[in-house]
mmCIF file of C-alpha atoms and ligand atoms in Angstrom:
data_model
loop_
_atom_site.group_PDB
_atom_site.id
_atom_site.type_symbol
_atom_site.label_atom_id
_atom_site.label_comp_id
_atom_site.label_asym_id
_atom_site.label_seq_id
_atom_site.Cartn_x
_atom_site.Cartn_y
_atom_site.Cartn_z
ATOM 1 C CA MET Z 278 107.592 -148.292 213.267
ATOM 2 C CA MET Z 279 104.945 -146.006 211.862
ATOM 3 C CA ARG Z 280 105.071 -142.418 213.229
ATOM 4 C CA ARG Z 281 101.975 -140.407 213.432
ATOM 5 C CA ILE Z 282 102.268 -136.854 212.467
ATOM 6 C CA ALA Z 283 99.551 -134.089 213.020
ATOM 7 C CA VAL Z 284 99.609 -130.749 211.598
ATOM 8 C CA CYS Z 285 98.068 -127.989 213.937
ATOM 9 C CA PRO Z 286 97.599 -124.983 211.361
ATOM 10 C CA GLY Z 287 96.537 -121.267 212.303
ATOM 11 C CA SER Z 288 97.361 -117.789 212.034
ATOM 12 C CA PHE Z 289 98.571 -117.478 215.536
ATOM 13 C CA ASP Z 290 98.618 -113.801 215.593
ATOM 14 C CA PRO Z 291 99.488 -114.033 218.493
ATOM 15 C CA VAL Z 292 99.622 -117.616 219.989
ATOM 16 C CA THR Z 293 97.590 -117.833 223.151
ATOM 17 C CA LEU Z 294 97.222 -120.017 226.088
ATOM 18 C CA GLY Z 295 94.278 -121.637 224.104
ATOM 19 C CA HIS Z 296 96.534 -122.593 221.354
ATOM 20 C CA VAL Z 297 99.328 -123.805 223.905
ATOM 21 C CA ASP Z 298 96.695 -126.194 225.553
ATOM 22 C CA ILE Z 299 95.742 -127.610 222.209
ATOM 23 C CA PHE Z 300 99.612 -128.087 221.184
ATOM 24 C CA LYS Z 301 100.239 -129.937 224.474
ATOM 25 C CA ARG Z 302 96.961 -132.189 224.300
ATOM 26 C CA ALA Z 303 97.668 -132.961 220.612
ATOM 27 C CA SER Z 304 101.606 -133.818 221.453
ATOM 28 C CA LYS Z 305 100.163 -136.547 223.705
ATOM 29 C CA MET Z 306 97.896 -138.163 220.788
ATOM 30 C CA PHE Z 307 100.609 -138.178 218.152
ATOM 31 C CA ASP Z 308 104.316 -138.922 217.939
ATOM 32 C CA LYS Z 309 104.962 -135.407 215.996
ATOM 33 C CA VAL Z 310 103.005 -132.311 216.093
ATOM 34 C CA ILE Z 311 103.798 -129.704 213.387
ATOM 35 C CA VAL Z 312 102.515 -126.122 214.468
ATOM 36 C CA LEU Z 313 101.991 -124.616 211.198
ATOM 37 C CA VAL Z 314 101.958 -120.774 210.715
ATOM 38 C CA SER Z 315 99.455 -120.435 207.751
ATOM 39 C CA VAL Z 316 98.423 -117.614 205.718
ATOM 40 C CA ASN Z 317 94.704 -116.896 206.233
ATOM 41 C CA PRO Z 318 93.928 -114.847 203.196
ATOM 42 C CA THR Z 319 90.853 -113.101 205.151
ATOM 43 C CA LYS Z 320 92.980 -111.771 207.851
ATOM 44 C CA LYS Z 321 95.446 -109.089 208.039
ATOM 45 C CA PRO Z 322 98.026 -110.054 210.664
ATOM 46 C CA SER Z 323 99.542 -107.573 213.297
ATOM 47 C CA PHE Z 324 102.898 -109.713 213.819
ATOM 48 C CA SER Z 325 105.097 -110.879 210.916
ATOM 49 C CA PRO Z 326 105.573 -114.445 210.265
ATOM 50 C CA VAL Z 327 109.065 -114.369 211.987
ATOM 51 C CA GLU Z 328 107.762 -112.639 215.242
ATOM 52 C CA ARG Z 329 104.895 -115.239 215.198
ATOM 53 C CA ILE Z 330 107.262 -118.284 214.916
ATOM 54 C CA THR Z 331 109.594 -116.939 217.498
ATOM 55 C CA MET Z 332 106.890 -116.456 219.954
ATOM 56 C CA ILE Z 333 105.777 -120.018 219.331
ATOM 57 C CA GLU Z 334 109.219 -121.523 219.671
ATOM 58 C CA ARG Z 335 109.305 -119.855 223.190
ATOM 59 C CA VAL Z 336 106.345 -121.111 224.354
ATOM 60 C CA THR Z 337 106.565 -124.838 223.065
ATOM 61 C CA SER Z 338 110.491 -125.514 223.626
ATOM 62 C CA HIS Z 339 109.603 -127.886 226.523
ATOM 63 C CA MET Z 340 107.356 -130.079 224.160
ATOM 64 C CA ASP Z 341 109.733 -132.598 222.789
ATOM 65 C CA ASN Z 342 107.648 -133.903 219.818
ATOM 66 C CA VAL Z 343 106.604 -130.258 218.538
ATOM 67 C CA VAL Z 344 108.177 -128.345 215.883
ATOM 68 C CA ILE Z 345 107.222 -125.153 213.838
ATOM 69 C CA ASP Z 346 106.935 -124.467 210.376
ATOM 70 C CA ILE Z 347 105.567 -121.979 208.056
ATOM 71 C CA LEU Z 348 103.199 -122.199 205.065
ATOM 72 C CA ASP Z 349 102.163 -119.925 202.159
ATOM 73 C CA GLY Z 350 100.152 -122.382 200.209
ATOM 74 C CA LEU Z 351 97.333 -124.862 200.560
ATOM 75 C CA LEU Z 352 97.305 -126.862 203.957
ATOM 76 C CA ALA Z 353 96.090 -129.964 202.125
ATOM 77 C CA ASP Z 354 99.196 -129.988 200.120
ATOM 78 C CA TYR Z 355 101.473 -129.483 202.945
ATOM 79 C CA VAL Z 356 99.750 -132.244 204.931
ATOM 80 C CA GLN Z 357 100.246 -134.647 202.070
ATOM 81 C CA ARG Z 358 103.889 -133.679 201.683
ATOM 82 C CA VAL Z 359 104.734 -134.339 205.293
ATOM 83 C CA ASN Z 360 102.760 -137.439 205.337
ATOM 84 C CA ALA Z 361 100.546 -136.320 208.190
ATOM 85 C CA CYS Z 362 97.496 -138.340 209.121
ATOM 86 C CA ALA Z 363 95.703 -135.464 211.000
ATOM 87 C CA ILE Z 364 94.907 -131.891 210.914
ATOM 88 C CA VAL Z 365 94.272 -130.896 214.560
ATOM 89 C CA LYS Z 366 92.121 -127.745 215.514
ATOM 90 C CA GLY Z 367 90.706 -126.646 218.709
ATOM 91 C CA LEU Z 368 87.132 -125.966 218.764
ATOM 92 C CA ARG Z 369 85.561 -123.491 221.017
ATOM 93 C CA ALA Z 370 81.854 -122.217 221.085
ATOM 94 C CA VAL Z 371 79.365 -122.783 218.239
ATOM 95 C CA SER Z 372 80.426 -120.016 216.578
ATOM 96 C CA ASP Z 373 83.639 -121.675 215.442
ATOM 97 C CA PHE Z 374 81.883 -124.970 214.195
ATOM 98 C CA GLU Z 375 80.356 -123.912 210.955
ATOM 99 C CA TYR Z 376 83.656 -122.259 209.535
ATOM 100 C CA GLU Z 377 85.737 -125.220 210.966
ATOM 101 C CA PHE Z 378 83.338 -127.842 209.430
ATOM 102 C CA GLN Z 379 83.760 -126.136 206.112
ATOM 103 C CA MET Z 380 87.361 -125.987 206.181
ATOM 104 C CA ALA Z 381 87.501 -129.834 207.305
ATOM 105 C CA LEU Z 382 85.306 -130.832 204.383
ATOM 106 C CA ALA Z 383 87.193 -128.800 201.998
ATOM 107 C CA ASN Z 384 90.684 -130.281 203.140
ATOM 108 C CA ARG Z 385 89.124 -133.736 203.258
ATOM 109 C CA LYS Z 386 87.983 -133.169 199.543
ATOM 110 C CA LEU Z 387 91.551 -132.078 198.770
ATOM 111 C CA TYR Z 388 93.459 -134.829 200.531
ATOM 112 C CA PRO Z 389 91.245 -137.707 201.915
ATOM 113 C CA ASP Z 390 94.034 -139.482 203.613
ATOM 114 C CA ALA Z 391 94.299 -137.130 206.706
ATOM 115 C CA GLU Z 392 91.274 -136.633 209.022
ATOM 116 C CA THR Z 393 90.620 -133.351 210.722
ATOM 117 C CA VAL Z 394 90.587 -133.808 214.499
ATOM 118 C CA PHE Z 395 88.814 -131.310 216.836
ATOM 119 C CA ILE Z 396 89.870 -131.027 220.278
ATOM 120 C CA PRO Z 397 87.330 -129.282 222.582
ATOM 121 C CA THR Z 398 88.795 -126.058 224.343
ATOM 122 C CA ALA Z 399 89.362 -126.004 227.951
ATOM 123 C CA SER Z 400 86.379 -124.243 229.582
ATOM 124 C CA GLU Z 401 88.650 -121.280 230.518
ATOM 125 C CA ASN Z 402 89.616 -120.672 227.190
ATOM 126 C CA MET Z 403 86.190 -120.773 225.416
ATOM 127 C CA TYR Z 404 86.124 -117.048 224.853
ATOM 128 C CA LEU Z 405 89.697 -116.531 224.269
ATOM 129 C CA SER Z 406 90.894 -115.467 220.687
ATOM 130 C CA SER Z 407 93.949 -113.823 219.137
ATOM 131 C CA SER Z 408 91.743 -110.794 218.383
ATOM 132 C CA VAL Z 409 90.349 -110.402 221.800
ATOM 133 C CA VAL Z 410 94.103 -110.438 223.061
ATOM 134 C CA LYS Z 411 95.039 -107.870 220.589
ATOM 135 C CA GLN Z 412 92.367 -105.565 221.448
ATOM 136 C CA ILE Z 413 92.776 -105.697 225.175
ATOM 137 C CA ALA Z 414 96.729 -105.168 224.801
ATOM 138 C CA MET Z 415 96.289 -102.256 222.425
ATOM 139 C CA PHE Z 416 94.222 -100.426 224.937
ATOM 140 C CA GLY Z 417 96.837 -101.212 227.704
ATOM 141 C CA GLY Z 418 94.569 -103.858 229.426
ATOM 142 C CA ASP Z 419 95.881 -106.836 231.256
ATOM 143 C CA ILE Z 420 96.332 -110.112 229.099
ATOM 144 C CA ARG Z 421 98.200 -112.132 231.744
ATOM 145 C CA SER Z 422 95.448 -114.834 231.762
ATOM 146 C CA PHE Z 423 95.330 -115.055 228.010
ATOM 147 C CA VAL Z 424 98.828 -115.559 226.721
ATOM 148 C CA PRO Z 425 101.885 -117.361 228.051
ATOM 149 C CA ALA Z 426 104.059 -115.427 230.618
ATOM 150 C CA GLU Z 427 107.216 -115.597 228.261
ATOM 151 C CA ILE Z 428 105.649 -113.727 225.582
ATOM 152 C CA LEU Z 429 103.581 -111.338 227.562
ATOM 153 C CA ASP Z 430 105.948 -108.253 227.430
ATOM 154 C CA ASP Z 431 106.758 -108.879 223.619
ATOM 155 C CA ILE Z 432 102.824 -108.684 222.741
ATOM 156 C CA SER Z 433 102.257 -105.627 224.983
ATOM 157 C CA LYS Z 434 105.223 -103.497 223.882
ATOM 158 C CA ARG Z 435 104.538 -104.300 220.167
ATOM 159 C CA LEU Z 436 100.926 -103.795 220.299
ATOM 160 C CA THR Z 437 101.061 -100.171 222.256
ATOM 161 C CA GLN Z 438 103.690 -98.961 220.207
ATOM 162 C CA ASN Z 439 101.275 -98.903 217.020
HETATM 163 O O1 PNS Y 581 93.635 -119.307 212.951
HETATM 164 P P1 PNS Y 581 92.995 -119.348 211.650
HETATM 165 O O2 PNS Y 581 93.080 -117.926 210.908
HETATM 166 O O3 PNS Y 581 91.524 -119.810 212.005
HETATM 167 O O4 PNS Y 581 93.467 -120.480 210.914
HETATM 168 C C1 PNS Y 581 92.811 -120.603 209.503
HETATM 169 C C2 PNS Y 581 93.997 -121.457 208.561
HETATM 170 C C3 PNS Y 581 95.337 -120.542 208.479
HETATM 171 C C4 PNS Y 581 94.111 -122.838 209.115
HETATM 172 C C5 PNS Y 581 93.456 -121.584 207.090
HETATM 173 O O5 PNS Y 581 92.987 -120.221 206.634
HETATM 174 C C6 PNS Y 581 94.212 -122.314 206.187
HETATM 175 O O6 PNS Y 581 94.331 -123.382 206.212
HETATM 176 N N1 PNS Y 581 95.140 -121.663 205.411
HETATM 177 C C7 PNS Y 581 95.942 -122.094 204.367
HETATM 178 C C8 PNS Y 581 95.423 -122.013 203.019
HETATM 179 C C9 PNS Y 581 94.218 -123.118 202.458
HETATM 180 O O7 PNS Y 581 94.700 -124.281 202.753
HETATM 181 N N2 PNS Y 581 93.008 -122.841 202.696
HETATM 182 C C10 PNS Y 581 91.885 -123.656 202.329
HETATM 183 C C11 PNS Y 581 91.312 -124.119 203.704
HETATM 184 S S1 PNS Y 581 90.100 -125.321 203.450
#
């Protein structure tokens, strides 16, 4: 039987309810979903890769076909290596579109055998982003409606420390 594998890449710095919603929906469409903590060279992360992976592990533990991996390299190479058929990304407002479209085209050029699949965000997560979460938490604001309950304290503690 052919197994359909999808890769769900991102910085996840930290993972939000918006990401978790996308993992869940992707897990229903594919046999296996690999959440891939990837290096975005244009961003300076607040959480270490291990911290990010640990948080994702805790919020996806109930999703049987979701696994986590880390990449310090090209996404297209990884996708080819694991024989995935899709790169899944959540898409929010128009502002995401140009950047995501550019990456989708570049990845397709590098590895044409995988399709980028955009899942439209749930309306309640339309304006949610890791950077918004970080700013609110840094100034002691309430991030309960933005991140899973299991990692709420970790994020608040860590960001108010610095
Ligand atoms: O959550 P982000 O920061 O928007 O995700 C961007 C990410 C990590 C998916 C992107 O930067 C990426 O794919 N990085 C891996 C390196 C790579 O393949 N870059 C070329 C993408 S066209």
